[in-house]
XYZ file of C-alpha atoms in Angstrom:
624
model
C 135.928 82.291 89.708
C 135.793 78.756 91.653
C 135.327 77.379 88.051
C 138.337 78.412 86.624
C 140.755 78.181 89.506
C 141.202 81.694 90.204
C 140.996 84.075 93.169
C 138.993 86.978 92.724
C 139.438 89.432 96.270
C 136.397 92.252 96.165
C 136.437 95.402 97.948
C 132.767 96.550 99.105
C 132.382 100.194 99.742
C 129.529 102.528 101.120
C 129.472 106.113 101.949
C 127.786 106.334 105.404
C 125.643 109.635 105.010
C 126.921 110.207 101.699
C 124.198 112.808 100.246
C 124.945 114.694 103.635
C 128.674 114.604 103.484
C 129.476 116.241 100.270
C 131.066 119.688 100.376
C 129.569 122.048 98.711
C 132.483 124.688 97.881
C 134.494 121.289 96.256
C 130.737 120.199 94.283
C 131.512 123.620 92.469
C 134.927 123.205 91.910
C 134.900 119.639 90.321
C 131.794 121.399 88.313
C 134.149 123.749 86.963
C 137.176 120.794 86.337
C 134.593 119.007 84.142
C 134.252 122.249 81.771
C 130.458 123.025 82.418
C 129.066 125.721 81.577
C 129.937 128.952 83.819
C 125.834 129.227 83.640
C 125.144 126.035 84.877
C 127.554 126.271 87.462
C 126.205 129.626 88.441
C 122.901 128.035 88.703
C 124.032 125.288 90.577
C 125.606 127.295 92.926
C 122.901 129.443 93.758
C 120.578 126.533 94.079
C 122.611 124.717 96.894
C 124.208 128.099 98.788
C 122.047 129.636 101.162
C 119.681 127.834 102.460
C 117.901 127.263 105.732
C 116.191 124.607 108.170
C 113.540 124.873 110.377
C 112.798 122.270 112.965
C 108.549 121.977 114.471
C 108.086 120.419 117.849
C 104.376 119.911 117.919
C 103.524 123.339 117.089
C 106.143 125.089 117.978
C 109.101 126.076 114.873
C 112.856 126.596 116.300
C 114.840 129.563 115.163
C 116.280 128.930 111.725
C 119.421 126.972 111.028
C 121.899 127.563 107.594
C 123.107 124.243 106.128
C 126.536 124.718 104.737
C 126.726 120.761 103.660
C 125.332 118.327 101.561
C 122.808 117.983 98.972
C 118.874 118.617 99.627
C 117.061 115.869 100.046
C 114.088 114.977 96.963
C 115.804 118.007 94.701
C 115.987 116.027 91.207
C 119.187 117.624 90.885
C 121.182 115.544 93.929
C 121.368 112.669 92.244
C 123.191 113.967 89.013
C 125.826 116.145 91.403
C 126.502 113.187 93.344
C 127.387 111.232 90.491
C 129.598 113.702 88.970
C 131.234 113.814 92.849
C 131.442 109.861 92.510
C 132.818 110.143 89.090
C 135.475 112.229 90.185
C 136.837 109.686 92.978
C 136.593 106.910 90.313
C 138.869 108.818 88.182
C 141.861 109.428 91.114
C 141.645 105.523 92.709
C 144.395 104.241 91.517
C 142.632 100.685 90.202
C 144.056 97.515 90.317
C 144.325 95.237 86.936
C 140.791 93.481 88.149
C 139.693 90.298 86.594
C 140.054 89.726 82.723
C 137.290 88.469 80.383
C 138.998 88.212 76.936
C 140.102 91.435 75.948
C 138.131 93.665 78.466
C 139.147 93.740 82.367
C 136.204 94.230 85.233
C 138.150 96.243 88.258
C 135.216 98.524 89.048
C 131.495 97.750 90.016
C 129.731 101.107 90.596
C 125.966 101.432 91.883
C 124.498 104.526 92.548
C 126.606 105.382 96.784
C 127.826 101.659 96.214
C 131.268 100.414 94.931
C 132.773 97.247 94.044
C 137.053 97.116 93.835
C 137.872 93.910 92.094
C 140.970 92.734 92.532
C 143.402 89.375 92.220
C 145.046 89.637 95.552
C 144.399 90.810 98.896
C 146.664 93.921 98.432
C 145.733 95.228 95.707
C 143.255 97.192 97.068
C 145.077 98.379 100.088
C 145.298 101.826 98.716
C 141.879 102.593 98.421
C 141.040 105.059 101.174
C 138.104 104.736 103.497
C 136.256 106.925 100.800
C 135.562 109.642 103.398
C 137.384 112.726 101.734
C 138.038 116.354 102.463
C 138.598 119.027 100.051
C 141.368 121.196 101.069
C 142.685 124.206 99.236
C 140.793 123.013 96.004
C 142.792 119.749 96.270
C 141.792 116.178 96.716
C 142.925 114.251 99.509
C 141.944 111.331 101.259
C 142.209 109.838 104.451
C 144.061 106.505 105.076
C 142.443 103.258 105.707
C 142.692 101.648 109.125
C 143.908 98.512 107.289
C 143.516 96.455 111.045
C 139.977 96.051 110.697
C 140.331 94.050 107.364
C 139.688 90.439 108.055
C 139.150 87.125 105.730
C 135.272 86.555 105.836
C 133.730 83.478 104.618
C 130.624 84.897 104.288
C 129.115 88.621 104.037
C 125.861 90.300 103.463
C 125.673 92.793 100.997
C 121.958 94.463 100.025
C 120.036 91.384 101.723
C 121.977 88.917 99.898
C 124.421 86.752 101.295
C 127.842 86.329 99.427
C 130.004 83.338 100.264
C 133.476 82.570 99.678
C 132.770 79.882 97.815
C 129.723 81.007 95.956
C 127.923 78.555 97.195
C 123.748 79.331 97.419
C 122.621 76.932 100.284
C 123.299 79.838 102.852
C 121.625 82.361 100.747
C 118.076 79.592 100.520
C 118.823 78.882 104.260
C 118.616 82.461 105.323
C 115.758 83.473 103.024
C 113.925 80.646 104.468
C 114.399 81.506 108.375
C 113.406 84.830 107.676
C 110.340 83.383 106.104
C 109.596 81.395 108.771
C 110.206 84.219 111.382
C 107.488 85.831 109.670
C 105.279 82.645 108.836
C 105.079 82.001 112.871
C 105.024 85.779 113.397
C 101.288 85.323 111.517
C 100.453 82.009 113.063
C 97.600 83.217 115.441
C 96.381 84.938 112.106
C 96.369 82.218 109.696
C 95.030 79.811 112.236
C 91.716 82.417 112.584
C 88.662 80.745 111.957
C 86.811 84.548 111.397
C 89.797 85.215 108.112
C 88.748 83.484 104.991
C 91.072 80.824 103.067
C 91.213 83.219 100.076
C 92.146 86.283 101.876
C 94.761 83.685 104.299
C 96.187 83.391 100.703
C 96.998 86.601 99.496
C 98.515 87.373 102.388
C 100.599 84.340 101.866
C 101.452 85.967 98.195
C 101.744 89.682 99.778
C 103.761 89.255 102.802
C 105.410 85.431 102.824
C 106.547 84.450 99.418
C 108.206 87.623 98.099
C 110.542 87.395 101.521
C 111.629 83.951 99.741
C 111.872 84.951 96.215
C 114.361 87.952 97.429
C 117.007 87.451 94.912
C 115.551 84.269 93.108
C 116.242 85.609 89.615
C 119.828 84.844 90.176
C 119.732 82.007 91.371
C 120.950 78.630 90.389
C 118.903 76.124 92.241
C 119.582 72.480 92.465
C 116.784 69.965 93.477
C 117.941 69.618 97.128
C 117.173 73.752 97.502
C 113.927 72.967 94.948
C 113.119 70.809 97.391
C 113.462 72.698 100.493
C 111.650 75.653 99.253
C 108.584 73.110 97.944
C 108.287 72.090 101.424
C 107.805 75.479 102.808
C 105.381 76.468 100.566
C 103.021 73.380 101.419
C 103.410 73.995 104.702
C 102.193 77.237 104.831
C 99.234 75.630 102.084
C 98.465 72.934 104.793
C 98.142 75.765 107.482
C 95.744 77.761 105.761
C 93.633 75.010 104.140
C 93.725 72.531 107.569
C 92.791 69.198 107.960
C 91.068 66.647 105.430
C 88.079 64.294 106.980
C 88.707 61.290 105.190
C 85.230 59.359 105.352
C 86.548 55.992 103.852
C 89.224 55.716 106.726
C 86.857 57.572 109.326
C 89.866 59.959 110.051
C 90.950 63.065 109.887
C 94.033 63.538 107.562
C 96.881 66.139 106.072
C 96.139 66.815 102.489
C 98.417 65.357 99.772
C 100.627 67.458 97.397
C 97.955 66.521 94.516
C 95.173 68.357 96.516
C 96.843 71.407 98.103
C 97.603 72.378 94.462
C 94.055 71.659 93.165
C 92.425 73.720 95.933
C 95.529 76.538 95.305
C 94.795 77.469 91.999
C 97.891 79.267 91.206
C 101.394 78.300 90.093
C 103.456 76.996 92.620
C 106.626 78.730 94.069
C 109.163 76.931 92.002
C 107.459 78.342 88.545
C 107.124 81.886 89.598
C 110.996 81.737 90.371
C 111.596 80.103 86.584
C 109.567 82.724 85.214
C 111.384 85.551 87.200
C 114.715 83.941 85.939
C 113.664 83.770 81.948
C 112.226 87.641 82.306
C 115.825 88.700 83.965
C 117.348 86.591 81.530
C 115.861 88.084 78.603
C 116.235 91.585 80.059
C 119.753 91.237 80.206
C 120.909 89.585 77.214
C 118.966 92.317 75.091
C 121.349 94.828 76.687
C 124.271 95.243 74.348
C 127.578 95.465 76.074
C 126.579 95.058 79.224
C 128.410 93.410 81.779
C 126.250 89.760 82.636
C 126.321 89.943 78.634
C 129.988 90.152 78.750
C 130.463 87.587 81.689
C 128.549 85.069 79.556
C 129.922 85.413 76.144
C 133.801 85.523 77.173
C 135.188 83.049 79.990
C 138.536 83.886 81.695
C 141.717 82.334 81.274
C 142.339 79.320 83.534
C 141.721 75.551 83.912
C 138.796 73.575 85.710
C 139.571 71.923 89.225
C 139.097 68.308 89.509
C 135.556 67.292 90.310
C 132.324 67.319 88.963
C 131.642 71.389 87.990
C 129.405 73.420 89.512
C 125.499 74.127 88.686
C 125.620 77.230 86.861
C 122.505 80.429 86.477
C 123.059 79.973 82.450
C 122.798 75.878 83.029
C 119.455 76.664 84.565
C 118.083 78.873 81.915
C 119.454 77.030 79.575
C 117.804 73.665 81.495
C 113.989 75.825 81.457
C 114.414 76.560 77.378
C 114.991 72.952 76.577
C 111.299 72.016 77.924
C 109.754 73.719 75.345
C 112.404 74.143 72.688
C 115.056 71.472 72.404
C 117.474 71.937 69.403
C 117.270 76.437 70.192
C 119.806 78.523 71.615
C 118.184 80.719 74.235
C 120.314 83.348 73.410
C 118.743 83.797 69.862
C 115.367 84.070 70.950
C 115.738 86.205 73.789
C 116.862 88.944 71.172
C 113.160 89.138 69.657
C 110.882 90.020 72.886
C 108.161 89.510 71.383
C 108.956 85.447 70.870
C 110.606 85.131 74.514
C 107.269 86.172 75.823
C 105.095 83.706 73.449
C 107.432 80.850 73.232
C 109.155 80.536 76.978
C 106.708 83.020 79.278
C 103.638 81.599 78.021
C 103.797 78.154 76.958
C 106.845 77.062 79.834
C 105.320 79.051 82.579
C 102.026 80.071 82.718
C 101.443 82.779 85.204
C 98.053 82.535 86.442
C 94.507 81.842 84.774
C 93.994 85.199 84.613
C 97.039 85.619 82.768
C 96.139 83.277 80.229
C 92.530 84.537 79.923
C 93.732 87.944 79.275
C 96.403 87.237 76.454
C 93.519 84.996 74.753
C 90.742 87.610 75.187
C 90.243 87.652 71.269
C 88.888 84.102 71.250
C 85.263 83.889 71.467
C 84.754 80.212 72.858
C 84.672 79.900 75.934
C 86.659 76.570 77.545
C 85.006 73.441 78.395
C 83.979 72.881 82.156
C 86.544 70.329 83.281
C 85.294 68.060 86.154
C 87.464 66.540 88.747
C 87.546 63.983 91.479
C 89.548 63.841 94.143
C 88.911 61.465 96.890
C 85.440 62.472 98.456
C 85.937 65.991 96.501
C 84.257 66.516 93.372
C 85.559 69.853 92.212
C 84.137 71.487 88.762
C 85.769 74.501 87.004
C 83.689 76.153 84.416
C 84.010 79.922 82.508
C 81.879 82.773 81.942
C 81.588 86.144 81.011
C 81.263 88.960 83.664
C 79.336 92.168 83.076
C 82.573 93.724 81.532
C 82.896 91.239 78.925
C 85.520 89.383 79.927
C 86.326 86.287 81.475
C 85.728 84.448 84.816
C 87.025 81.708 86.051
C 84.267 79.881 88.321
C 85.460 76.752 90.452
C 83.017 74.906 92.760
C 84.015 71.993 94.901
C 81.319 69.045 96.170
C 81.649 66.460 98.662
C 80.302 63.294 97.819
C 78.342 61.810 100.153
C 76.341 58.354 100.057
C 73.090 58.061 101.698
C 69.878 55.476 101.455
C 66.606 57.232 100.296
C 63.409 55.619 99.238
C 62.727 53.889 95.370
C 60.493 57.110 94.842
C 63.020 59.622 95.775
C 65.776 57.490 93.931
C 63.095 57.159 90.521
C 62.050 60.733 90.931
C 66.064 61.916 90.751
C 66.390 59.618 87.458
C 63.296 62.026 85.619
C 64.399 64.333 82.664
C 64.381 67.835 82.924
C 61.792 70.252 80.774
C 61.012 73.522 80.583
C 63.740 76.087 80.587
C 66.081 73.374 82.339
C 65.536 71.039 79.879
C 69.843 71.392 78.805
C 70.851 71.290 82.575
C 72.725 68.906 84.033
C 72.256 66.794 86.567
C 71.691 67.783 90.129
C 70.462 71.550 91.105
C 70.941 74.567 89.124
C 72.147 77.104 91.139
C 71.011 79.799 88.833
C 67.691 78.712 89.913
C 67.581 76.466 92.972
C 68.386 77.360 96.386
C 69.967 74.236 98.050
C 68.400 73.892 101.899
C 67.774 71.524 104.914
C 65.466 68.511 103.728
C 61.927 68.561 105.214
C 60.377 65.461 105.425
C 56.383 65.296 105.398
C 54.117 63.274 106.287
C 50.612 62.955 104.327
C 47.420 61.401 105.901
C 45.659 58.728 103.623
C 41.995 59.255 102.515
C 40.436 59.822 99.113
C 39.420 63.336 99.368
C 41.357 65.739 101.832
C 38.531 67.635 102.881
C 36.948 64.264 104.012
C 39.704 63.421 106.023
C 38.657 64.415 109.052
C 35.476 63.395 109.004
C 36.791 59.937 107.978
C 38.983 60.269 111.400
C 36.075 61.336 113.445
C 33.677 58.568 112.174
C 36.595 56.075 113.037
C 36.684 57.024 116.273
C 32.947 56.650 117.058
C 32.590 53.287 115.639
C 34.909 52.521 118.494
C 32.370 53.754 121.167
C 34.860 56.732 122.300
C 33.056 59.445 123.604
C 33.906 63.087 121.807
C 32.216 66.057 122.975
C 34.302 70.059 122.492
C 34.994 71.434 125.557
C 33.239 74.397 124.714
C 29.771 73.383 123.532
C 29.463 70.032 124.523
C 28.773 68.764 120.949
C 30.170 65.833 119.707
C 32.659 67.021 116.938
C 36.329 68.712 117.485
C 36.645 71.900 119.866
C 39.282 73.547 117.732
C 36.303 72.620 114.956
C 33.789 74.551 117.158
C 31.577 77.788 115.682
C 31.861 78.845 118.959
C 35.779 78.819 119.887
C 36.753 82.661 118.715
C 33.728 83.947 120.044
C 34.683 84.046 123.825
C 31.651 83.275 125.236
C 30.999 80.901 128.676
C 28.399 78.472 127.613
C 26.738 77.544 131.089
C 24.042 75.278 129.625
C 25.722 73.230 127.387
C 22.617 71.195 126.811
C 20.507 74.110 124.887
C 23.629 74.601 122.454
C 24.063 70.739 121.580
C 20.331 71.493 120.228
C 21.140 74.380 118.598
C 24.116 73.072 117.057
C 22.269 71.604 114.102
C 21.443 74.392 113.136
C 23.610 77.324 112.820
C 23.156 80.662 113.003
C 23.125 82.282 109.188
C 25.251 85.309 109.979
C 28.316 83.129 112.194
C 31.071 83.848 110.233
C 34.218 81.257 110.225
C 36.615 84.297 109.147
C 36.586 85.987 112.496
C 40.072 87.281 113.636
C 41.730 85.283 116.574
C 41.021 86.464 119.889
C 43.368 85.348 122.275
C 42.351 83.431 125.676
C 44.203 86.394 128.079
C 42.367 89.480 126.173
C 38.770 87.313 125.818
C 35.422 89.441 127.801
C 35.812 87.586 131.018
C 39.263 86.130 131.031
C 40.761 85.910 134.394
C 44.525 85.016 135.830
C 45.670 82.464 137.607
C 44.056 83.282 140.974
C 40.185 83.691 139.299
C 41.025 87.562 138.769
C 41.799 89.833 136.177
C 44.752 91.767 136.954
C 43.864 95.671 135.990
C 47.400 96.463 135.972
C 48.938 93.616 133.710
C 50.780 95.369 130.500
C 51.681 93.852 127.042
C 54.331 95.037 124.958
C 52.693 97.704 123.433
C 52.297 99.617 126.960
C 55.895 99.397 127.556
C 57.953 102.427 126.442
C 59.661 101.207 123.342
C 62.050 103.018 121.159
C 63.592 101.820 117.833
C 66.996 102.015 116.451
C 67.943 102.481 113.051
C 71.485 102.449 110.911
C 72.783 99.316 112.086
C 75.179 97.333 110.386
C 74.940 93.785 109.359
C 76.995 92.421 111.557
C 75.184 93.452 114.171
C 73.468 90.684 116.667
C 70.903 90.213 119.348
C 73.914 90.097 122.208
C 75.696 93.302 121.349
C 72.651 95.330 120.939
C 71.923 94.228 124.360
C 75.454 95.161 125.683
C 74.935 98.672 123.856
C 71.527 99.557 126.046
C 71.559 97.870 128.972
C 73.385 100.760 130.920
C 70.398 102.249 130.347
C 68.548 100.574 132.885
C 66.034 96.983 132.852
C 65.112 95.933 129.186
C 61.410 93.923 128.481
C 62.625 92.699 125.477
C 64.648 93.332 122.114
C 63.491 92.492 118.837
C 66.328 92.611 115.645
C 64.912 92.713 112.605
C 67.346 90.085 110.775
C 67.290 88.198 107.492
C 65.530 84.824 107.628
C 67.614 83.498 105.070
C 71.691 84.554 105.929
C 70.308 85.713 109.383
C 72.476 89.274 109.004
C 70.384 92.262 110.931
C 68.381 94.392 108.355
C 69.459 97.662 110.457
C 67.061 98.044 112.897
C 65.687 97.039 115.939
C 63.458 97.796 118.737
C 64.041 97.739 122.636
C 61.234 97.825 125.310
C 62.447 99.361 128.261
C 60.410 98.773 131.605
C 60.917 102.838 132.490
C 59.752 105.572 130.362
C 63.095 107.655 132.136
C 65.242 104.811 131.264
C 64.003 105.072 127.481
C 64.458 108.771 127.277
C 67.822 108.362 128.971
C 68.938 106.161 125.999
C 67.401 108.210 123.189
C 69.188 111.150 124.208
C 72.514 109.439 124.968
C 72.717 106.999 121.705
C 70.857 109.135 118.887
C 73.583 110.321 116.272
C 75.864 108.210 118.453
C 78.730 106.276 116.346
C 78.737 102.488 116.592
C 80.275 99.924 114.405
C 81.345 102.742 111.516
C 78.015 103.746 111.368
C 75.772 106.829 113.155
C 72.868 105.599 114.780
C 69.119 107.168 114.699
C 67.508 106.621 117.999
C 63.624 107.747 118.309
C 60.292 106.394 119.792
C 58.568 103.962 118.049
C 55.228 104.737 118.155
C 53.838 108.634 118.447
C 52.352 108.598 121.830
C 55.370 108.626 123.458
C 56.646 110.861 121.522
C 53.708 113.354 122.088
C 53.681 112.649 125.163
């Protein structure tokens, strides 16, 4: 009432306990003042009298205990009988005259256990009782109101919100933004996670951050200074989860500007969403005849402005969000059709989300144009398409543009024109059918025919006077070129195969599997022996694991069975192209005990949400 020079003193009251403190013998008695029905009374009564708690201790029940007051707790029925109660103490507080608004007077604000006592001094609400009342002798009475412990507040929370004595909303933004920030720093190990994603960093922003902000917004009537304020917390968080920017024209790294945390947020900033809150509440209200923020509205009360510029109302700034779209209407006219409110000022003023705006267009069949963007080194393209359920997705793809020196043929070969299937394409790869990977450069050896181009090599070499012979015939031509290399023999007399080289034997076959050096007829170690006991891998006891998960890698499977006792070696089968395990994996042990000790101990054993199937890999050890 700051605008019309008038003191307005309110009187907040709560019950404490106040389903639990209502007496049931006086519930019945102010049934039967209101003129029920003796049935439904009857009813009533029986419904409430008589009945019994138990309380369990782990799993253990205590003796049964009667309850002789209150309501019971989730009956549909409590809610009604408390009103009624509530209505009945209404009716005997003996109101003040309240505030006038024309021809109607507000002295009364009643909320479900909550009440309001308007009043326009400080004692006329002195003889409202503490609201804790006994019933005696089927008369109300009430107790009297230790009037000590009323002080002047300048400010007091009621519900979450805090009211000031001068209405004033800067300590209502201050406090929802220091409990935002209590959480924000509660999170901060969270959001600075390198293992979270930026998208799911972002709905937790939406989930758990902004509605501790927008507590309340839908009354509010923000200026620019609190705009501003709230702006800045919001791209702070943005900056937090999104990081730094590596600018590559200044060589430095960089905070992002305004302009590009909204591009890479993709949603409507915090300032719209608490515009479109306001217009819904807005509309909701004023569509309620002869309700009371209808009443406050359309009448003002009697009194004269204060000197000084007036105060920012809530109507100004509904009336200030209409105008944008709709400068010569009355907000109050269209919020009476729904149906417009929602097209004119919900859709076209403040656009939800894309997905929003997909949805209420569904019936067109066009989908919109790609729309290409660049900002800085960021090239970032947003195109549409249908999903498998018809309907539509919203695809955005960001590029950084990088400038590198290639070669006139690469540089020509990029300029070609597409054909085939790809002949509409644009530019640059097709995802739909390229894979983008690490460049591979290669290197091709001149010479007119390839299969001539080692002979060409070989020739070049002798016309220099170099002496070739293979190591293992003595001829002169390439040893890995030899007929003789896979066939493991010693050639002691070199001399007799140099003649027999030209010509061939007619059954030597050039598709003869590989024989390695260490398992050749002959082969020897190190020392000039063969060792008799030397073991490969497939002589080791090996056992293979199945059912792992994805995320599995080399180092935890190793952490998972080396208790067992010494590992040979671990192979995990994994993906060569995202390099995720393909669940399974196989583990030589050096002891046969050792492997049987792990079968037994890790077969239908639980790791990483998933049971594990342990078994040999091969049959002979399991036959054996």
């Amino acid at each position: 009432m700051w605008e019309f020079h008038k003191d307005v003193y309110t009187l907040f009251v709560d019950f404490k306990k106040a389903y639990d403190s209502i007496h049931r013998e006086s519930l019945i008695n102010i049934l039967r003042k209101f003129k029920f029905p003796k049935k439904l009374v009857n009813l009533v009564e029986a419904s409430i009298n008589g009945t019994k708690i138990k309380v369990k201790l782990a799993n253990t029940l205590s003796q049964p205990v009667e309850v002789v007051t209150g309501l019971r707790q989730g009956d549909a029925l409590s809610p009604v009988l408390f009103n009624l109660v509530l209505g009945k103490i209404v009716r005997e507080i003996n109101l003040c005259e309240g505030v006038e608004l024309g021809r109607s007077t507000i002295n009364i604000l009643v909320y479900a256990d909550d009440i309001s006592l308007l009043g326009r001094s400080r004692d006329d609400n002195k003889n409202v009782g503490e609201m804790g009342i006994r019933y005696k002798n089927n008369s109300l009475k009430w107790k009297n109101t230790n009037l000590k412990e009323w002080t002047n507040s300048n400010t007091f929370k009621r519900k979450g919100s805090i009211i000031t004595q001068d209405n004033d909303i800067k300590t209502e933004i201050s406090m929802r933004l220091q409990s935002a920030n209590k959480c924000f720093f509660g999170l901060s190990k969270i959001f600075r996670s390198r293992a979270i994603s930026k998208n799911l960093k972002v709905r937790m922003y939406l989930t758990l951050l902004r509605p501790i902000v927008l507590y309340g917004a839908e009354t509010w009537p923000l200026r620019k200074t609190e705009e501003r304020r709230i702006a800045v917390f919001e791209r702070k968080v943005l900056r937090r989860i999104y990081g730094a920017y590596f600018d590559v024209l200044t060589n430095e790294w960089r905070k992002l500007h305004n302009e590009e945390l909204q591009s890479l947020f993709q949603r409507p900033d915090i300032l719209k969403e608490i515009k479109k809150r306001r217009l819904v509440w807005a509309g909701h209200a004023w569509r309620k005849h002869d309700s009371l923020i209808r009443r406050v509205i359309e009448k003002n009360p009697v009194g004269r402005r204060p000197l000084g510029r007036p105060r920012l109302r809530w109507e100004d700034c509904v009336r200030r969000d209409t105008e944008t779209v709709e400068p010569e209407c009355h907000w109050q006219e269209v919020a009476e059709d729904r149906d417009r409110w929602q097209y004119v000022y919900l859709e076209d003023l403040i656009k939800g989300s894309w997905a929003d705006e997909v949805e209420n267009h569904i019936e067109k069949t066009t989908l919109p144009e790609t729309k290409t963007e660049h900002i800085g080194n960021t090239k970032i393209i947003t195109e549409y398409r249908w999903n498998k359920d018809n309907k539509k997705e919203k695809v955005v793809r960001m590029y950084k543009i990088e400038k590198r020196f290639v070669s006139k043929t690469v540089a020509e070969r990029k300029t070609w024109l597409k054909f085939g299937d790809s002949r509409n394409d644009k530019p640059g790869p097709n995802i739909a059918t390229t894979i983008p990977a690490e460049e591979i450069l290669m290197q091709f050896l001149s010479g007119k025919d390839g299969e001539n181009v080692e002979e060409n090599i070989l020739d070049r070499l002798k016309s220099t006077n170099m002496n070739i012979k293979c190591r293992t015939c003595g001829g002169e031509h390439w040893s890995f070129s030899c007929h003789l290399r896979d066939t493991g023999l010693i050639v002691e007399d070199k001399k007799l195969v140099q003649e027999k080289v030209a010509e061939p034997e007619k059954n030597t076959s050039t598709n003869r599997p590989y024989i390695p050096p260490s398992a050749r007829e002959g082969a020897m170690d190190v020392a000039g022996k063969r060792d008799p006991y030397a073991r490969t891998y497939d002589d080791v006891p090996a056992i293979r694991i199945e059912n792992l998960s994805e995320s599995t890698s080399e180092t935890d499977l190793n952490e998972l069975v080396s208790q067992f006792g010494p590992i040979a070696r671990i192979f995990l089968a994994s993906n060569k192209v995202t390099g995720e395990c393909r669940g399974y994996a196989f583990v030589n042990f050096k002891s046969k005990m050792d492997a049987e000790k792990a079968i037994k101990s890790l077969h239908g054993y639980g790791y990483d949400h998933l049971i594990l199937n342990v078994d040999w890999s091969t049959n002979s050890y399991k036959n054996a």
